[in-house]
């Protein structure tokens, strides 16, 4: 049995508004159904420099790997608390060397793997301390290998060195304070974008708040990513759509609606 679980891949030049009117629905360049054996809840997606697609699956608590055209490659992980296991694996990111970082939400930790899924290390536990988390969801890695985690339950962004050592945090109070941050992305210049419900905050690499990219009433933002031109793509779970915004906050376009068809979504996360 196949549930309506599809992975859709769009060409960014199309999605970036080149020849696409506002509210148009670009046809996905590739899409493929995840078999029922993969569970029914793929969540976040990351792509490495070779085009391999890594998908977190909350049901089987595992990572699924495909080529860019949807050919199955491998899978790793299972439900549990041990090394290489997950409870509600959500955010996922790949560094410049191809290592894979997973926000293990239910276990309140970050786990790191080789490109082929070999377990490397982990850090984190439940709590409010420097290297602790409360249901972390989003994760991103910058060009220098620093790891940014959306610590959702603690309303923070936490930063770690490439080796996993705590390196700072922000979002608890004042300008740029956060409430339930979920998605996080870093652009080519190192600027950090954090999605929370109806807005996306922008920060310098060290956490100085630069403003938000606008308020979008009725949205429920989760995953975000940066296109090759620097525009921000936000996944809106509430309205089942993708919204594109420039890095300075100018609205570009959006597409998507509820359903199983081309350019439609059921439970989009990342």
mmCIF file of C-alpha atoms in Angstrom:
data_model
loop_
_atom_site.group_PDB
_atom_site.id
_atom_site.type_symbol
_atom_site.label_atom_id
_atom_site.label_comp_id
_atom_site.label_asym_id
_atom_site.label_seq_id
_atom_site.Cartn_x
_atom_site.Cartn_y
_atom_site.Cartn_z
ATOM 1 C CA UNK A 1 0.000 0.000 0.000
ATOM 2 C CA UNK A 2 1.341 3.422 -0.974
ATOM 3 C CA UNK A 3 0.222 6.406 1.059
ATOM 4 C CA UNK A 4 0.406 9.832 -0.574
ATOM 5 C CA UNK A 5 4.013 10.333 0.432
ATOM 6 C CA UNK A 6 5.935 12.026 -2.338
ATOM 7 C CA UNK A 7 9.322 13.634 -2.627
ATOM 8 C CA UNK A 8 9.213 16.574 -5.028
ATOM 9 C CA UNK A 9 12.250 18.213 -6.583
ATOM 10 C CA UNK A 10 11.971 21.610 -8.270
ATOM 11 C CA UNK A 11 14.486 23.360 -10.503
ATOM 12 C CA UNK A 12 15.428 26.491 -8.551
ATOM 13 C CA UNK A 13 15.532 28.771 -11.596
ATOM 14 C CA UNK A 14 11.866 27.975 -12.126
ATOM 15 C CA UNK A 15 10.997 28.344 -8.473
ATOM 16 C CA UNK A 16 12.915 31.589 -8.267
ATOM 17 C CA UNK A 17 10.230 33.399 -10.199
ATOM 18 C CA UNK A 18 11.920 33.462 -13.632
ATOM 19 C CA UNK A 19 8.896 33.467 -15.908
ATOM 20 C CA UNK A 20 6.635 32.330 -13.077
ATOM 21 C CA UNK A 21 3.780 34.631 -12.051
ATOM 22 C CA UNK A 22 2.885 35.091 -8.382
ATOM 23 C CA UNK A 23 0.943 32.120 -6.975
ATOM 24 C CA UNK A 24 1.909 29.909 -9.933
ATOM 25 C CA UNK A 25 2.399 26.184 -9.297
ATOM 26 C CA UNK A 26 5.673 25.038 -10.891
ATOM 27 C CA UNK A 27 5.612 21.442 -12.019
ATOM 28 C CA UNK A 28 8.145 19.374 -10.048
ATOM 29 C CA UNK A 29 11.150 18.300 -12.068
ATOM 30 C CA UNK A 30 11.246 14.964 -10.229
ATOM 31 C CA UNK A 31 8.940 13.301 -7.772
ATOM 32 C CA UNK A 32 8.795 9.825 -6.370
ATOM 33 C CA UNK A 33 6.702 7.895 -3.898
ATOM 34 C CA UNK A 34 8.335 6.585 -0.752
ATOM 35 C CA UNK A 35 7.316 2.919 -0.363
ATOM 36 C CA UNK A 36 4.958 2.070 2.492
ATOM 37 C CA UNK A 37 7.835 0.128 4.081
ATOM 38 C CA UNK A 38 9.538 3.500 4.583
ATOM 39 C CA UNK A 39 6.734 4.635 6.873
ATOM 40 C CA UNK A 40 4.381 7.473 6.143
ATOM 41 C CA UNK A 41 6.089 10.508 7.578
ATOM 42 C CA UNK A 42 9.230 11.709 5.777
ATOM 43 C CA UNK A 43 10.087 15.049 7.324
ATOM 44 C CA UNK A 44 13.225 17.017 6.516
ATOM 45 C CA UNK A 45 15.504 16.811 3.497
ATOM 46 C CA UNK A 46 19.162 17.613 2.824
ATOM 47 C CA UNK A 47 21.203 17.275 -0.363
ATOM 48 C CA UNK A 48 24.966 16.801 -0.550
ATOM 49 C CA UNK A 49 27.358 18.243 -3.134
ATOM 50 C CA UNK A 50 26.994 15.141 -5.322
ATOM 51 C CA UNK A 51 23.214 15.451 -5.428
ATOM 52 C CA UNK A 52 22.348 12.624 -3.058
ATOM 53 C CA UNK A 53 19.129 13.255 -1.142
ATOM 54 C CA UNK A 54 18.902 12.441 2.585
ATOM 55 C CA UNK A 55 15.430 12.187 4.132
ATOM 56 C CA UNK A 56 14.496 11.829 7.808
ATOM 57 C CA UNK A 57 11.536 9.550 8.488
ATOM 58 C CA UNK A 58 9.737 10.087 11.797
ATOM 59 C CA UNK A 59 7.833 6.785 11.650
ATOM 60 C CA UNK A 60 10.699 4.338 11.202
ATOM 61 C CA UNK A 61 13.160 6.707 12.925
ATOM 62 C CA UNK A 62 15.646 6.328 10.113
ATOM 63 C CA UNK A 63 17.422 8.107 7.266
ATOM 64 C CA UNK A 64 16.642 7.238 3.656
ATOM 65 C CA UNK A 65 19.069 8.068 0.842
ATOM 66 C CA UNK A 66 18.213 8.538 -2.828
ATOM 67 C CA UNK A 67 19.876 9.841 -5.945
ATOM 68 C CA UNK A 68 18.557 13.162 -7.234
ATOM 69 C CA UNK A 69 16.182 11.378 -9.629
ATOM 70 C CA UNK A 70 14.685 9.196 -6.901
ATOM 71 C CA UNK A 71 16.691 5.972 -7.172
ATOM 72 C CA UNK A 72 16.917 4.286 -3.768
ATOM 73 C CA UNK A 73 20.481 4.063 -2.396
ATOM 74 C CA UNK A 74 20.423 3.065 1.269
ATOM 75 C CA UNK A 75 18.804 3.438 4.664
ATOM 76 C CA UNK A 76 20.085 3.520 8.230
ATOM 77 C CA UNK A 77 18.817 3.993 11.752
ATOM 78 C CA UNK A 78 16.049 2.547 13.896
ATOM 79 C CA UNK A 79 13.915 3.507 16.873
ATOM 80 C CA UNK A 80 15.830 3.681 20.146
ATOM 81 C CA UNK A 81 18.298 5.569 22.290
ATOM 82 C CA UNK A 82 21.547 3.912 21.257
ATOM 83 C CA UNK A 83 24.249 5.142 18.914
ATOM 84 C CA UNK A 84 22.789 5.596 15.449
ATOM 85 C CA UNK A 85 19.217 5.287 16.672
ATOM 86 C CA UNK A 86 16.549 7.987 16.790
ATOM 87 C CA UNK A 87 13.300 9.060 18.382
ATOM 88 C CA UNK A 88 11.508 11.376 15.948
ATOM 89 C CA UNK A 89 14.457 12.190 13.693
ATOM 90 C CA UNK A 90 13.677 15.567 12.113
ATOM 91 C CA UNK A 91 16.192 18.183 10.954
ATOM 92 C CA UNK A 92 19.088 17.050 8.779
ATOM 93 C CA UNK A 93 22.092 18.814 7.265
ATOM 94 C CA UNK A 94 25.233 17.881 5.324
ATOM 95 C CA UNK A 95 28.602 19.614 5.725
ATOM 96 C CA UNK A 96 31.143 20.380 3.018
ATOM 97 C CA UNK A 97 32.822 17.002 3.524
ATOM 98 C CA UNK A 98 29.554 15.111 3.190
ATOM 99 C CA UNK A 99 29.083 14.255 6.865
ATOM 100 C CA UNK A 100 25.442 14.075 7.872
ATOM 101 C CA UNK A 101 24.057 15.827 10.970
ATOM 102 C CA UNK A 102 20.660 14.806 12.357
ATOM 103 C CA UNK A 103 18.531 16.544 14.984
ATOM 104 C CA UNK A 104 17.411 13.548 17.041
ATOM 105 C CA UNK A 105 14.399 15.383 18.437
ATOM 106 C CA UNK A 106 13.034 12.804 20.867
ATOM 107 C CA UNK A 107 16.466 11.981 22.295
ATOM 108 C CA UNK A 108 17.391 15.687 22.576
ATOM 109 C CA UNK A 109 20.726 15.321 20.814
ATOM 110 C CA UNK A 110 22.638 15.761 17.575
ATOM 111 C CA UNK A 111 24.052 12.678 15.858
ATOM 112 C CA UNK A 112 26.740 12.722 13.175
ATOM 113 C CA UNK A 113 27.291 10.146 10.420
ATOM 114 C CA UNK A 114 29.610 9.519 7.505
ATOM 115 C CA UNK A 115 28.101 10.016 4.036
ATOM 116 C CA UNK A 116 27.335 6.282 3.899
ATOM 117 C CA UNK A 117 25.661 6.221 7.319
ATOM 118 C CA UNK A 118 28.486 5.139 9.618
ATOM 119 C CA UNK A 119 27.937 6.467 13.133
ATOM 120 C CA UNK A 120 30.572 9.048 14.152
ATOM 121 C CA UNK A 121 29.518 10.817 17.354
ATOM 122 C CA UNK A 122 26.758 12.618 19.211
ATOM 123 C CA UNK A 123 26.211 15.343 21.763
ATOM 124 C CA UNK A 124 23.317 16.644 23.820
ATOM 125 C CA UNK A 125 20.756 15.573 26.403
ATOM 126 C CA UNK A 126 17.491 16.962 27.722
ATOM 127 C CA UNK A 127 17.797 20.195 29.694
ATOM 128 C CA UNK A 128 18.597 23.887 29.562
ATOM 129 C CA UNK A 129 22.390 23.731 29.853
ATOM 130 C CA UNK A 130 24.870 24.825 27.218
ATOM 131 C CA UNK A 131 24.962 21.513 25.329
ATOM 132 C CA UNK A 132 21.441 20.441 26.219
ATOM 133 C CA UNK A 133 18.222 20.650 24.218
ATOM 134 C CA UNK A 134 14.465 20.506 24.496
ATOM 135 C CA UNK A 135 13.062 18.840 21.385
ATOM 136 C CA UNK A 136 15.467 20.317 18.813
ATOM 137 C CA UNK A 137 14.002 20.364 15.304
ATOM 138 C CA UNK A 138 16.121 22.277 12.775
ATOM 139 C CA UNK A 139 19.841 21.977 12.100
ATOM 140 C CA UNK A 140 22.254 23.654 9.678
ATOM 141 C CA UNK A 141 26.010 23.668 9.053
ATOM 142 C CA UNK A 142 27.912 26.676 7.700
ATOM 143 C CA UNK A 143 30.842 26.667 5.288
ATOM 144 C CA UNK A 144 33.324 26.496 8.165
ATOM 145 C CA UNK A 145 31.621 23.491 9.701
ATOM 146 C CA UNK A 146 29.927 25.259 12.608
ATOM 147 C CA UNK A 147 26.631 23.648 13.560
ATOM 148 C CA UNK A 148 23.479 25.686 14.257
ATOM 149 C CA UNK A 149 20.602 23.963 16.061
ATOM 150 C CA UNK A 150 17.045 25.264 16.437
ATOM 151 C CA UNK A 151 16.472 24.287 20.072
ATOM 152 C CA UNK A 152 12.709 24.443 19.737
ATOM 153 C CA UNK A 153 11.556 23.811 23.300
ATOM 154 C CA UNK A 154 14.152 26.153 24.813
ATOM 155 C CA UNK A 155 13.353 28.933 22.286
ATOM 156 C CA UNK A 156 16.999 29.261 21.292
ATOM 157 C CA UNK A 157 19.514 28.827 18.534
ATOM 158 C CA UNK A 158 22.603 27.000 19.835
ATOM 159 C CA UNK A 159 25.922 27.012 18.013
ATOM 160 C CA UNK A 160 28.616 24.326 18.128
ATOM 161 C CA UNK A 161 32.102 24.000 16.724
ATOM 162 C CA UNK A 162 32.777 21.399 14.017
ATOM 163 C CA UNK A 163 33.839 18.986 16.772
ATOM 164 C CA UNK A 164 30.584 19.514 18.704
ATOM 165 C CA UNK A 165 31.757 21.879 21.439
ATOM 166 C CA UNK A 166 29.314 24.531 22.638
ATOM 167 C CA UNK A 167 30.056 27.914 21.082
ATOM 168 C CA UNK A 168 27.165 30.189 22.073
ATOM 169 C CA UNK A 169 23.429 30.750 21.820
ATOM 170 C CA UNK A 170 20.810 33.427 21.210
ATOM 171 C CA UNK A 171 17.077 34.041 21.070
ATOM 172 C CA UNK A 172 16.031 34.064 24.717
ATOM 173 C CA UNK A 173 15.101 37.744 25.006
ATOM 174 C CA UNK A 174 15.202 41.172 23.412
ATOM 175 C CA UNK A 175 15.207 41.954 19.707
ATOM 176 C CA UNK A 176 15.218 38.775 17.692
ATOM 177 C CA UNK A 177 13.867 36.650 20.527
ATOM 178 C CA UNK A 178 12.483 33.303 19.436
ATOM 179 C CA UNK A 179 9.393 31.276 20.196
ATOM 180 C CA UNK A 180 9.414 27.668 19.079
ATOM 181 C CA UNK A 181 12.017 27.956 16.298
ATOM 182 C CA UNK A 182 11.862 25.048 13.853
ATOM 183 C CA UNK A 183 13.682 25.600 10.587
ATOM 184 C CA UNK A 184 17.188 27.018 10.291
ATOM 185 C CA UNK A 185 19.439 27.704 7.310
ATOM 186 C CA UNK A 186 22.753 29.450 6.618
ATOM 187 C CA UNK A 187 23.505 31.291 3.385
ATOM 188 C CA UNK A 188 26.794 31.533 1.482
ATOM 189 C CA UNK A 189 27.799 34.655 3.447
ATOM 190 C CA UNK A 190 27.149 32.997 6.786
ATOM 191 C CA UNK A 191 23.896 34.777 7.625
ATOM 192 C CA UNK A 192 21.512 32.638 9.653
ATOM 193 C CA UNK A 193 17.763 32.398 8.994
ATOM 194 C CA UNK A 194 15.396 30.955 11.596
ATOM 195 C CA UNK A 195 11.759 30.034 10.934
ATOM 196 C CA UNK A 196 9.151 30.326 13.662
ATOM 197 C CA UNK A 197 5.406 30.010 12.938
ATOM 198 C CA UNK A 198 4.651 33.116 10.826
ATOM 199 C CA UNK A 199 7.990 34.833 10.349
ATOM 200 C CA UNK A 200 11.664 34.224 9.584
ATOM 201 C CA UNK A 201 14.352 36.011 11.572
ATOM 202 C CA UNK A 202 17.743 36.901 10.118
ATOM 203 C CA UNK A 203 20.996 37.025 12.139
ATOM 204 C CA UNK A 204 24.694 37.509 11.627
ATOM 205 C CA UNK A 205 26.848 34.388 12.136
ATOM 206 C CA UNK A 206 27.400 35.375 15.787
ATOM 207 C CA UNK A 207 23.714 35.988 16.503
ATOM 208 C CA UNK A 208 23.222 39.733 16.040
ATOM 209 C CA UNK A 209 19.598 40.244 15.034
ATOM 210 C CA UNK A 210 19.176 41.914 11.633
ATOM 211 C CA UNK A 211 15.378 41.898 11.395
ATOM 212 C CA UNK A 212 12.755 39.557 10.012
ATOM 213 C CA UNK A 213 11.666 38.781 6.475
ATOM 214 C CA UNK A 214 8.073 39.869 7.019
ATOM 215 C CA UNK A 215 5.024 38.531 8.824
ATOM 216 C CA UNK A 216 2.849 35.975 7.005
ATOM 217 C CA UNK A 217 -0.530 35.620 8.700
ATOM 218 C CA UNK A 218 -1.906 32.105 9.020
ATOM 219 C CA UNK A 219 1.315 30.364 8.071
ATOM 220 C CA UNK A 220 3.063 27.626 10.025
ATOM 221 C CA UNK A 221 6.687 27.669 8.892
ATOM 222 C CA UNK A 222 8.892 24.629 9.424
ATOM 223 C CA UNK A 223 11.835 23.856 7.142
ATOM 224 C CA UNK A 224 13.689 26.564 5.250
ATOM 225 C CA UNK A 225 16.499 26.474 2.715
ATOM 226 C CA UNK A 226 18.596 28.885 0.685
ATOM 227 C CA UNK A 227 18.633 28.779 -3.114
ATOM 228 C CA UNK A 228 21.769 29.306 -5.230
ATOM 229 C CA UNK A 229 20.746 32.934 -5.802
ATOM 230 C CA UNK A 230 20.400 33.578 -2.069
ATOM 231 C CA UNK A 231 16.615 33.577 -1.843
ATOM 232 C CA UNK A 232 14.913 31.886 1.088
ATOM 233 C CA UNK A 233 12.410 29.050 0.549
ATOM 234 C CA UNK A 234 10.075 28.423 3.491
ATOM 235 C CA UNK A 235 7.876 25.365 3.910
ATOM 236 C CA UNK A 236 4.444 26.372 5.224
ATOM 237 C CA UNK A 237 2.848 23.343 6.868
ATOM 238 C CA UNK A 238 -0.325 25.278 7.676
ATOM 239 C CA UNK A 239 -1.240 26.269 4.121
ATOM 240 C CA UNK A 240 0.589 23.384 2.423
ATOM 241 C CA UNK A 241 2.768 25.637 0.289
ATOM 242 C CA UNK A 242 6.260 26.932 -0.408
ATOM 243 C CA UNK A 243 6.941 30.658 -0.046
ATOM 244 C CA UNK A 244 9.962 32.294 -1.658
ATOM 245 C CA UNK A 245 11.410 35.487 -0.142
ATOM 246 C CA UNK A 246 14.591 37.420 -0.912
ATOM 247 C CA UNK A 247 17.274 37.642 1.782
ATOM 248 C CA UNK A 248 16.160 41.226 2.472
ATOM 249 C CA UNK A 249 12.524 40.203 2.977
ATOM 250 C CA UNK A 250 10.886 40.942 -0.369
ATOM 251 C CA UNK A 251 8.148 38.487 -1.264
ATOM 252 C CA UNK A 252 8.802 36.724 -4.597
ATOM 253 C CA UNK A 253 6.251 33.968 -5.138
ATOM 254 C CA UNK A 254 4.549 30.957 -3.632
ATOM 255 C CA UNK A 255 3.048 27.688 -4.785
ATOM 256 C CA UNK A 256 1.285 24.664 -3.416
ATOM 257 C CA UNK A 257 -2.049 23.558 -2.011
ATOM 258 C CA UNK A 258 -3.470 20.546 -0.202
ATOM 259 C CA UNK A 259 -3.584 17.310 -2.176
ATOM 260 C CA UNK A 260 -1.609 14.463 -3.787
ATOM 261 C CA UNK A 261 -1.116 16.061 -7.210
ATOM 262 C CA UNK A 262 1.839 17.806 -8.810
ATOM 263 C CA UNK A 263 2.893 20.796 -6.700
ATOM 264 C CA UNK A 264 0.469 19.784 -3.958
ATOM 265 C CA UNK A 265 1.400 18.722 -0.446
ATOM 266 C CA UNK A 266 -0.157 16.848 2.455
ATOM 267 C CA UNK A 267 2.267 17.291 5.352
ATOM 268 C CA UNK A 268 5.266 19.283 4.075
ATOM 269 C CA UNK A 269 7.987 19.846 6.665
ATOM 270 C CA UNK A 270 11.391 20.339 5.095
#
